[in-house]
Amino acid sequence: MMESAFPLARRFGRRSVLGSGLAALGVLAFPGVASADQRRRIVVAADGSGDVTTIQAAVDAVPAGNSEPFAILVKPGLYHGRVVIPADRSHLVLVGLGRNPADVIITDDRANGTPNPAGGTWGTSGSASVTIDASDLVVRNLTLSNSFDEAAHPEITNRQAVAVLARGDRLSFSHVRFLANQDTLYLNSPNVTTFSRASLRHCYVEGDVDFIFGRGTAVLEHCHIHSLDRGSTTNNGYITAASTSLANPYGFLFTKCRFTAVAAPGTVYLGRPWHPSNDPDAVAQVVIRDSHLGEHLQAAPWTDFGVWPWRDARYFEYRNRGAGATVTPDRPQLSASDAALYTPETYLAGWDPSCWS
């Protein structure tokens, strides 16, 4: 699945998000990159016109232990193949050079149940098209996708297919599309005692089941969250499956976002609480505030996950609008005073990603 039927023009507008070409894009305005010499930037081009032809080759060319901004500039094209950004390749600035995020597509097509040549299957984490273990990463103006085709592989029943697994801290995404079906965006951390942070601004996230999930801390601001259609008249999936550590007061914050779908009205849940390995200390924390919610949402949009009741999770809404934003006893609401405690600044705990915007 590379594109849904939802028009790209409605996602980002017809004009370029960041401009066209290196100069118009303003790539070199990113902190530290403008003064970087050719040793601190690398151009990727699938057609051979750059320094390397694959994203992984560019990542591998970054010096281990990198501690200053290093630009990976990607020319328009389709880049197929798994990408792993290890922890010792921090401070990368990964930028698509197209007119809009659809011009640069980084994708792979493995699912949880896809056979692994090394034996067994890939598993959910192993299915990720892009795995980010590095910190201080900036990603701009491209698409990160898992193009696993569920219909073409009826023999595979474990269909979790991650587009991005993010475990590093201080990860900044802007004007990025995340495309898959089940488990699109895995916002995680290296371990349960580490609270990794991510900022997503003006991004588009698409999927159906648990497609924004994990124990990470993340702020999604001015983002478009789009639910696909599973063909059901009652249940077309779950947007979030947070597994926030009980010790962490901040999981996922959606603010000034837009929630849409091609699914039938009243058939999509906002979330269910994921308890990996039945961990009782994984207690989902999600706030959705100041956002537009479409009619695709269930009237009672939070639901149980197996034996784990949603009412034990930390789910709240505040000042939402739209056909899917009704206020009922099944939809916990923040007070105005409590809402002041759940802002991008409190979630990001002193890290300000705006300098990269």
mmCIF file of C-alpha atoms in Angstrom:
data_model
loop_
_atom_site.group_PDB
_atom_site.id
_atom_site.type_symbol
_atom_site.label_atom_id
_atom_site.label_comp_id
_atom_site.label_asym_id
_atom_site.label_seq_id
_atom_site.Cartn_x
_atom_site.Cartn_y
_atom_site.Cartn_z
ATOM 1 C CA MET A 1 0.000 0.000 0.000
ATOM 2 C CA MET A 2 1.822 3.063 -1.245
ATOM 3 C CA GLU A 3 -1.060 5.497 -1.578
ATOM 4 C CA SER A 4 -4.567 5.591 -0.217
ATOM 5 C CA ALA A 5 -7.449 7.024 -2.158
ATOM 6 C CA PHE A 6 -7.215 10.144 -0.021
ATOM 7 C CA PRO A 7 -5.922 12.893 -2.320
ATOM 8 C CA LEU A 8 -2.412 14.115 -1.658
ATOM 9 C CA ALA A 9 -3.527 17.663 -2.381
ATOM 10 C CA ARG A 10 -5.830 17.522 0.650
ATOM 11 C CA ARG A 11 -3.000 16.241 2.818
ATOM 12 C CA PHE A 12 -0.461 18.961 2.121
ATOM 13 C CA GLY A 13 -1.902 21.274 -0.513
ATOM 14 C CA ARG A 14 -0.899 21.484 -4.142
ATOM 15 C CA ARG A 15 2.039 23.782 -3.693
ATOM 16 C CA SER A 16 5.368 22.592 -2.380
ATOM 17 C CA VAL A 17 5.622 22.213 1.378
ATOM 18 C CA LEU A 18 9.275 23.135 1.537
ATOM 19 C CA GLY A 19 10.060 24.383 -1.932
ATOM 20 C CA SER A 20 11.793 22.842 -4.897
ATOM 21 C CA GLY A 21 15.435 21.930 -5.196
ATOM 22 C CA LEU A 22 18.253 22.442 -2.750
ATOM 23 C CA ALA A 23 18.191 26.233 -2.670
ATOM 24 C CA ALA A 24 14.420 26.728 -2.613
ATOM 25 C CA LEU A 25 14.016 23.954 -0.084
ATOM 26 C CA GLY A 26 16.109 25.840 2.408
ATOM 27 C CA VAL A 27 17.812 22.609 3.466
ATOM 28 C CA LEU A 28 20.997 24.439 4.234
ATOM 29 C CA ALA A 29 19.169 26.691 6.668
ATOM 30 C CA PHE A 30 19.018 23.869 9.184
ATOM 31 C CA PRO A 31 21.291 24.636 12.150
ATOM 32 C CA GLY A 32 24.823 23.505 11.541
ATOM 33 C CA VAL A 33 24.232 22.352 7.984
ATOM 34 C CA ALA A 34 24.696 25.686 6.217
ATOM 35 C CA SER A 35 28.332 25.827 7.223
ATOM 36 C CA ALA A 36 28.958 22.130 6.718
ATOM 37 C CA ASP A 37 31.483 21.224 4.043
ATOM 38 C CA GLN A 38 31.064 18.349 1.612
ATOM 39 C CA ARG A 39 32.355 15.922 4.222
ATOM 40 C CA ARG A 40 29.259 16.567 6.331
ATOM 41 C CA ARG A 41 26.628 15.992 3.678
ATOM 42 C CA ILE A 42 25.814 13.202 1.310
ATOM 43 C CA VAL A 43 23.380 13.090 -1.590
ATOM 44 C CA VAL A 44 21.304 9.981 -2.249
ATOM 45 C CA ALA A 45 19.902 9.388 -5.724
ATOM 46 C CA ALA A 46 18.310 6.170 -6.926
ATOM 47 C CA ASP A 47 19.306 7.009 -10.502
ATOM 48 C CA GLY A 48 23.007 7.166 -9.665
ATOM 49 C CA SER A 49 23.346 10.943 -9.933
ATOM 50 C CA GLY A 50 24.267 11.389 -6.261
ATOM 51 C CA ASP A 51 26.999 10.131 -3.970
ATOM 52 C CA VAL A 52 25.202 6.844 -3.158
ATOM 53 C CA THR A 53 22.085 5.090 -4.409
ATOM 54 C CA THR A 54 20.533 3.832 -1.147
ATOM 55 C CA ILE A 55 19.523 5.386 2.157
ATOM 56 C CA GLN A 56 21.386 2.738 4.133
ATOM 57 C CA ALA A 57 24.600 3.447 2.250
ATOM 58 C CA ALA A 58 24.279 7.107 3.245
ATOM 59 C CA VAL A 59 23.704 6.206 6.906
ATOM 60 C CA ASP A 60 26.681 3.854 6.844
ATOM 61 C CA ALA A 61 28.872 6.635 5.451
ATOM 62 C CA VAL A 62 28.255 8.839 8.503
ATOM 63 C CA PRO A 63 31.175 8.588 10.930
ATOM 64 C CA ALA A 64 30.457 6.441 13.990
ATOM 65 C CA GLY A 65 30.086 8.606 17.053
ATOM 66 C CA ASN A 66 28.923 11.557 14.952
ATOM 67 C CA SER A 67 28.151 14.529 17.213
ATOM 68 C CA GLU A 68 27.441 17.375 14.763
ATOM 69 C CA PRO A 69 24.702 17.840 12.154
ATOM 70 C CA PHE A 70 25.275 15.623 9.138
ATOM 71 C CA ALA A 71 22.929 16.120 6.184
ATOM 72 C CA ILE A 72 21.567 13.229 4.116
ATOM 73 C CA LEU A 73 19.864 14.843 1.120
ATOM 74 C CA VAL A 74 17.586 12.533 -0.867
ATOM 75 C CA LYS A 75 16.656 13.195 -4.475
ATOM 76 C CA PRO A 76 13.164 12.248 -5.672
ATOM 77 C CA GLY A 77 12.665 8.533 -6.171
ATOM 78 C CA LEU A 78 11.518 5.243 -4.672
ATOM 79 C CA TYR A 79 14.013 3.752 -2.227
ATOM 80 C CA HIS A 80 13.190 0.150 -1.391
ATOM 81 C CA GLY A 81 15.026 -1.660 1.360
ATOM 82 C CA ARG A 82 15.342 -1.814 5.113
ATOM 83 C CA VAL A 83 17.014 1.178 6.801
ATOM 84 C CA VAL A 84 18.619 0.996 10.253
ATOM 85 C CA ILE A 85 20.018 4.123 11.906
ATOM 86 C CA PRO A 86 22.145 2.884 14.830
ATOM 87 C CA ALA A 87 22.627 4.725 18.103
ATOM 88 C CA ASP A 88 26.106 5.935 17.134
ATOM 89 C CA ARG A 89 24.803 7.839 14.076
ATOM 90 C CA SER A 90 23.141 10.718 15.907
ATOM 91 C CA HIS A 91 22.582 14.314 14.728
ATOM 92 C CA LEU A 92 21.469 13.291 11.240
ATOM 93 C CA VAL A 93 19.359 15.630 9.121
ATOM 94 C CA LEU A 94 17.432 13.503 6.602
ATOM 95 C CA VAL A 95 15.688 15.636 3.991
ATOM 96 C CA GLY A 96 13.773 14.849 0.819
ATOM 97 C CA LEU A 97 14.580 17.190 -2.068
ATOM 98 C CA GLY A 98 11.265 16.822 -3.883
ATOM 99 C CA ARG A 99 8.471 19.336 -4.238
ATOM 100 C CA ASN A 100 6.396 17.470 -1.639
ATOM 101 C CA PRO A 101 6.755 14.448 0.670
ATOM 102 C CA ALA A 102 5.380 12.038 -1.949
ATOM 103 C CA ASP A 103 8.394 12.631 -4.198
ATOM 104 C CA VAL A 104 10.762 10.718 -1.918
ATOM 105 C CA ILE A 105 9.488 7.342 -0.692
ATOM 106 C CA ILE A 106 11.514 5.102 1.618
ATOM 107 C CA THR A 107 9.843 1.721 1.960
ATOM 108 C CA ASP A 108 10.140 -1.982 2.609
ATOM 109 C CA ASP A 109 7.512 -4.727 2.612
ATOM 110 C CA ARG A 110 8.034 -7.115 5.541
ATOM 111 C CA ALA A 111 5.382 -8.023 8.135
ATOM 112 C CA ASN A 112 5.596 -9.662 11.533
ATOM 113 C CA GLY A 113 4.862 -13.050 9.982
ATOM 114 C CA THR A 114 7.111 -12.706 6.939
ATOM 115 C CA PRO A 115 9.757 -15.479 6.948
ATOM 116 C CA ASN A 116 13.180 -14.279 8.052
ATOM 117 C CA PRO A 117 16.058 -15.781 6.042
ATOM 118 C CA ALA A 118 17.898 -16.214 9.335
ATOM 119 C CA GLY A 119 15.074 -18.390 10.640
ATOM 120 C CA GLY A 120 11.599 -17.874 12.050
ATOM 121 C CA THR A 121 9.773 -14.675 11.175
ATOM 122 C CA TRP A 122 10.654 -11.010 11.479
ATOM 123 C CA GLY A 123 8.340 -10.141 14.371
ATOM 124 C CA THR A 124 6.763 -6.732 14.836
ATOM 125 C CA SER A 125 9.951 -4.782 15.584
ATOM 126 C CA GLY A 126 11.856 -6.613 12.858
ATOM 127 C CA SER A 127 9.215 -5.693 10.291
ATOM 128 C CA ALA A 128 10.096 -1.980 10.456
ATOM 129 C CA SER A 129 11.070 -0.375 7.174
ATOM 130 C CA VAL A 130 13.037 2.243 9.109
ATOM 131 C CA THR A 131 14.479 1.656 12.588
ATOM 132 C CA ILE A 132 15.833 4.676 14.442
ATOM 133 C CA ASP A 133 18.035 4.021 17.456
ATOM 134 C CA ALA A 134 19.958 7.286 17.121
ATOM 135 C CA SER A 135 19.035 10.460 18.985
ATOM 136 C CA ASP A 136 18.891 14.071 17.795
ATOM 137 C CA LEU A 137 17.529 13.127 14.388
ATOM 138 C CA VAL A 138 15.726 15.530 12.032
ATOM 139 C CA VAL A 139 13.512 14.201 9.212
ATOM 140 C CA ARG A 140 11.844 16.465 6.657
ATOM 141 C CA ASN A 141 9.729 16.332 3.488
ATOM 142 C CA LEU A 142 9.563 12.634 2.619
ATOM 143 C CA THR A 143 7.494 9.468 2.980
ATOM 144 C CA LEU A 144 8.296 6.532 5.268
ATOM 145 C CA SER A 145 6.261 3.486 4.341
ATOM 146 C CA ASN A 146 5.735 -0.207 4.853
ATOM 147 C CA SER A 147 4.242 -1.485 1.600
ATOM 148 C CA PHE A 148 3.421 -5.008 2.810
ATOM 149 C CA ASP A 149 0.393 -6.150 0.786
ATOM 150 C CA GLU A 150 -2.028 -7.936 3.095
ATOM 151 C CA ALA A 151 -4.296 -9.095 0.269
ATOM 152 C CA ALA A 152 -1.395 -10.648 -1.630
ATOM 153 C CA HIS A 153 -0.278 -12.686 1.398
ATOM 154 C CA PRO A 154 -3.297 -14.448 2.923
ATOM 155 C CA GLU A 155 -0.892 -17.079 4.284
ATOM 156 C CA ILE A 156 0.578 -14.489 6.678
ATOM 157 C CA THR A 157 -1.720 -13.973 9.649
ATOM 158 C CA ASN A 158 0.568 -11.819 11.794
ATOM 159 C CA ARG A 159 0.217 -8.701 9.686
ATOM 160 C CA GLN A 160 1.812 -6.046 11.853
ATOM 161 C CA ALA A 161 3.972 -4.120 9.366
ATOM 162 C CA VAL A 162 5.800 -1.138 10.859
ATOM 163 C CA ALA A 163 6.825 1.835 8.731
ATOM 164 C CA VAL A 164 8.975 3.423 11.449
ATOM 165 C CA LEU A 165 10.294 2.081 14.750
ATOM 166 C CA ALA A 166 11.626 5.064 16.719
ATOM 167 C CA ARG A 167 13.620 4.377 19.881
ATOM 168 C CA GLY A 168 15.992 7.357 20.010
ATOM 169 C CA ASP A 169 15.441 10.577 21.958
ATOM 170 C CA ARG A 170 14.755 14.037 20.549
ATOM 171 C CA LEU A 171 13.471 12.924 17.150
ATOM 172 C CA SER A 172 11.955 15.694 15.053
ATOM 173 C CA PHE A 173 9.693 14.966 12.069
ATOM 174 C CA SER A 174 8.075 17.661 9.931
ATOM 175 C CA HIS A 175 6.090 17.311 6.698
ATOM 176 C CA VAL A 176 6.615 13.551 6.769
ATOM 177 C CA ARG A 177 4.111 10.908 5.672
ATOM 178 C CA PHE A 178 3.951 7.601 7.564
ATOM 179 C CA LEU A 179 2.090 4.942 5.537
ATOM 180 C CA ALA A 180 1.125 1.363 6.396
ATOM 181 C CA ASN A 181 -1.855 -0.599 7.678
ATOM 182 C CA GLN A 182 -1.410 -2.267 11.067
ATOM 183 C CA ASP A 183 1.226 -0.768 13.429
ATOM 184 C CA THR A 184 2.381 2.047 11.136
ATOM 185 C CA LEU A 185 4.266 4.194 13.657
ATOM 186 C CA TYR A 186 6.014 2.520 16.601
ATOM 187 C CA LEU A 187 7.033 5.242 19.068
ATOM 188 C CA ASN A 188 9.144 3.389 21.583
ATOM 189 C CA SER A 189 12.341 3.723 23.668
ATOM 190 C CA PRO A 190 15.448 1.599 24.318
ATOM 191 C CA ASN A 191 13.980 0.190 27.549
ATOM 192 C CA VAL A 192 11.100 0.685 29.979
ATOM 193 C CA THR A 193 13.073 3.061 32.206
ATOM 194 C CA THR A 194 14.054 5.405 29.357
ATOM 195 C CA PHE A 195 11.526 8.005 28.215
ATOM 196 C CA SER A 196 12.370 8.874 24.612
ATOM 197 C CA ARG A 197 10.771 11.953 23.058
ATOM 198 C CA ALA A 198 9.559 12.652 19.534
ATOM 199 C CA SER A 199 7.997 15.694 17.904
ATOM 200 C CA LEU A 200 5.815 15.396 14.796
ATOM 201 C CA ARG A 201 4.626 18.606 13.163
ATOM 202 C CA HIS A 202 2.536 18.894 10.001
ATOM 203 C CA CYS A 203 2.824 15.142 9.435
ATOM 204 C CA TYR A 204 0.412 12.617 7.946
ATOM 205 C CA VAL A 205 -0.061 9.217 9.607
ATOM 206 C CA GLU A 206 -2.167 6.525 7.948
ATOM 207 C CA GLY A 207 -3.224 3.039 9.035
ATOM 208 C CA ASP A 208 -5.948 0.911 10.551
ATOM 209 C CA VAL A 209 -5.072 -1.230 13.600
ATOM 210 C CA ASP A 210 -3.021 0.266 16.482
ATOM 211 C CA PHE A 211 -1.239 2.430 13.960
ATOM 212 C CA ILE A 212 0.310 4.836 16.479
ATOM 213 C CA PHE A 213 1.642 2.769 19.356
ATOM 214 C CA GLY A 214 4.384 2.176 21.900
ATOM 215 C CA ARG A 215 5.773 3.483 25.185
ATOM 216 C CA GLY A 216 7.487 6.601 23.834
ATOM 217 C CA THR A 217 6.587 10.201 24.614
ATOM 218 C CA ALA A 218 5.411 12.027 21.508
ATOM 219 C CA VAL A 219 3.747 15.284 20.543
ATOM 220 C CA LEU A 220 1.776 15.281 17.315
ATOM 221 C CA GLU A 221 0.947 18.874 16.427
ATOM 222 C CA HIS A 222 -0.963 20.068 13.364
ATOM 223 C CA CYS A 223 -0.919 16.479 12.090
ATOM 224 C CA HIS A 224 -3.391 14.611 9.910
ATOM 225 C CA ILE A 225 -4.380 11.209 11.306
ATOM 226 C CA HIS A 226 -6.143 9.088 8.696
ATOM 227 C CA SER A 227 -7.878 5.759 9.317
ATOM 228 C CA LEU A 228 -8.206 3.253 6.493
ATOM 229 C CA ASP A 229 -11.222 1.085 5.777
ATOM 230 C CA ARG A 230 -11.071 -2.593 6.820
ATOM 231 C CA GLY A 231 -14.484 -3.222 5.291
ATOM 232 C CA SER A 232 -16.307 -3.628 8.599
ATOM 233 C CA THR A 233 -19.622 -2.082 9.546
ATOM 234 C CA THR A 234 -18.725 -2.159 13.250
ATOM 235 C CA ASN A 235 -14.948 -2.070 13.808
ATOM 236 C CA ASN A 236 -12.457 -0.520 11.430
ATOM 237 C CA GLY A 237 -9.575 -0.398 13.845
ATOM 238 C CA TYR A 238 -7.830 1.554 16.566
ATOM 239 C CA ILE A 239 -5.749 4.694 16.158
ATOM 240 C CA THR A 240 -3.553 4.381 19.254
ATOM 241 C CA ALA A 241 -2.194 1.540 21.359
ATOM 242 C CA ALA A 242 -0.016 3.339 23.864
ATOM 243 C CA SER A 243 1.978 1.322 26.400
ATOM 244 C CA THR A 244 3.283 4.235 28.462
ATOM 245 C CA SER A 245 5.234 3.302 31.580
ATOM 246 C CA LEU A 246 3.311 4.054 34.751
ATOM 247 C CA ALA A 247 6.361 6.033 35.901
ATOM 248 C CA ASN A 248 6.030 8.313 32.860
ATOM 249 C CA PRO A 249 3.303 10.989 33.131
ATOM 250 C CA TYR A 250 3.431 11.707 29.404
ATOM 251 C CA GLY A 251 2.666 9.372 26.521
ATOM 252 C CA PHE A 252 1.012 10.682 23.344
ATOM 253 C CA LEU A 253 -0.299 14.220 22.910
ATOM 254 C CA PHE A 254 -2.361 15.118 19.849
ATOM 255 C CA THR A 255 -2.915 18.861 19.603
ATOM 256 C CA LYS A 256 -4.450 20.863 16.760
ATOM 257 C CA CYS A 257 -4.703 17.689 14.683
ATOM 258 C CA ARG A 258 -7.278 16.470 12.195
ATOM 259 C CA PHE A 259 -8.694 12.936 12.388
ATOM 260 C CA THR A 260 -10.270 11.638 9.160
ATOM 261 C CA ALA A 261 -11.113 8.295 7.557
ATOM 262 C CA VAL A 262 -12.459 6.481 4.544
ATOM 263 C CA ALA A 263 -14.020 4.056 7.041
ATOM 264 C CA ALA A 264 -17.735 4.011 7.794
ATOM 265 C CA PRO A 265 -19.126 6.395 10.419
ATOM 266 C CA GLY A 266 -18.909 5.225 14.012
ATOM 267 C CA THR A 267 -16.467 2.362 13.357
ATOM 268 C CA VAL A 268 -13.017 3.552 14.514
ATOM 269 C CA TYR A 269 -11.663 3.691 18.063
ATOM 270 C CA LEU A 270 -9.331 6.393 19.342
ATOM 271 C CA GLY A 271 -7.377 3.782 21.224
ATOM 272 C CA ARG A 272 -6.939 0.750 23.405
ATOM 273 C CA PRO A 273 -4.339 0.196 26.169
ATOM 274 C CA TRP A 274 -1.488 -2.090 25.159
ATOM 275 C CA HIS A 275 0.240 -4.047 27.926
ATOM 276 C CA PRO A 276 3.255 -5.739 26.276
ATOM 277 C CA SER A 277 3.825 -9.181 27.788
ATOM 278 C CA ASN A 278 0.901 -8.360 30.098
ATOM 279 C CA ASP A 279 3.024 -5.809 31.943
ATOM 280 C CA PRO A 280 0.743 -4.209 34.583
ATOM 281 C CA ASP A 281 3.008 -1.134 34.687
ATOM 282 C CA ALA A 282 2.335 -0.309 31.047
ATOM 283 C CA VAL A 283 -0.523 2.145 31.518
ATOM 284 C CA ALA A 284 -1.484 4.038 28.356
ATOM 285 C CA GLN A 285 -1.403 7.844 28.512
ATOM 286 C CA VAL A 286 -3.030 9.728 25.624
ATOM 287 C CA VAL A 287 -4.446 13.245 25.415
ATOM 288 C CA ILE A 288 -6.328 14.533 22.362
ATOM 289 C CA ARG A 289 -7.011 18.236 22.529
ATOM 290 C CA ASP A 290 -8.010 21.196 20.370
ATOM 291 C CA SER A 291 -8.451 18.854 17.399
ATOM 292 C CA HIS A 292 -11.056 18.097 14.759
ATOM 293 C CA LEU A 293 -12.554 14.602 15.057
ATOM 294 C CA GLY A 294 -14.485 13.079 12.163
ATOM 295 C CA GLU A 295 -17.670 11.050 12.180
ATOM 296 C CA HIS A 296 -15.745 7.789 11.739
ATOM 297 C CA LEU A 297 -15.093 7.610 15.490
ATOM 298 C CA GLN A 298 -17.052 5.342 17.775
ATOM 299 C CA ALA A 299 -19.458 7.048 20.175
ATOM 300 C CA ALA A 300 -17.447 5.421 22.989
ATOM 301 C CA PRO A 301 -14.033 5.739 21.330
ATOM 302 C CA TRP A 302 -11.794 4.161 23.998
ATOM 303 C CA THR A 303 -11.986 0.397 24.364
ATOM 304 C CA ASP A 304 -10.485 -2.509 26.294
ATOM 305 C CA PHE A 305 -7.485 -4.480 25.056
ATOM 306 C CA GLY A 306 -8.074 -8.108 25.976
ATOM 307 C CA VAL A 307 -8.343 -8.306 29.765
ATOM 308 C CA TRP A 308 -7.048 -4.762 30.220
ATOM 309 C CA PRO A 309 -9.867 -2.199 30.704
ATOM 310 C CA TRP A 310 -9.573 1.175 29.076
ATOM 311 C CA ARG A 311 -10.865 2.934 32.185
ATOM 312 C CA ASP A 312 -7.630 2.040 33.994
ATOM 313 C CA ALA A 313 -5.639 3.894 31.334
ATOM 314 C CA ARG A 314 -4.916 7.627 31.282
ATOM 315 C CA TYR A 315 -7.144 8.785 28.431
ATOM 316 C CA PHE A 316 -8.349 12.379 28.167
ATOM 317 C CA GLU A 317 -9.836 14.794 25.665
ATOM 318 C CA TYR A 318 -10.113 18.548 25.765
ATOM 319 C CA ARG A 319 -11.916 21.119 23.650
ATOM 320 C CA ASN A 320 -12.210 18.991 20.530
ATOM 321 C CA ARG A 321 -14.697 19.703 17.758
ATOM 322 C CA GLY A 322 -16.297 17.978 14.784
ATOM 323 C CA ALA A 323 -18.878 15.246 14.343
ATOM 324 C CA GLY A 324 -16.795 12.777 16.335
ATOM 325 C CA ALA A 325 -16.189 15.054 19.309
ATOM 326 C CA THR A 326 -19.251 14.454 21.447
ATOM 327 C CA VAL A 327 -18.829 14.614 25.217
ATOM 328 C CA THR A 328 -20.219 11.643 27.167
ATOM 329 C CA PRO A 329 -19.391 9.770 30.389
ATOM 330 C CA ASP A 330 -17.343 7.381 28.214
ATOM 331 C CA ARG A 331 -15.036 10.208 27.148
ATOM 332 C CA PRO A 332 -12.980 11.622 30.046
ATOM 333 C CA GLN A 333 -12.416 15.363 29.661
ATOM 334 C CA LEU A 334 -9.677 17.557 31.121
ATOM 335 C CA SER A 335 -10.596 20.644 33.077
ATOM 336 C CA ALA A 336 -9.111 23.927 31.913
ATOM 337 C CA SER A 337 -6.671 23.906 34.811
ATOM 338 C CA ASP A 338 -5.596 20.319 34.112
ATOM 339 C CA ALA A 339 -5.256 21.059 30.392
ATOM 340 C CA ALA A 340 -2.516 23.545 31.233
ATOM 341 C CA LEU A 341 -0.430 20.586 32.430
ATOM 342 C CA TYR A 342 -0.705 18.719 29.114
ATOM 343 C CA THR A 343 1.049 20.854 26.518
ATOM 344 C CA PRO A 344 3.880 20.236 24.032
ATOM 345 C CA GLU A 345 6.268 21.889 26.466
ATOM 346 C CA THR A 346 5.404 19.585 29.361
ATOM 347 C CA TYR A 347 5.555 16.465 27.193
ATOM 348 C CA LEU A 348 8.917 17.370 25.685
ATOM 349 C CA ALA A 349 10.386 18.257 29.090
ATOM 350 C CA GLY A 350 12.769 21.042 28.196
ATOM 351 C CA TRP A 351 13.566 19.963 24.655
ATOM 352 C CA ASP A 352 12.535 22.548 22.066
ATOM 353 C CA PRO A 353 12.389 21.081 18.542
ATOM 354 C CA SER A 354 11.238 24.386 17.026
ATOM 355 C CA CYS A 355 14.796 25.368 16.177
ATOM 356 C CA TRP A 356 14.677 22.661 13.498
ATOM 357 C CA SER A 357 11.312 23.678 12.058
#
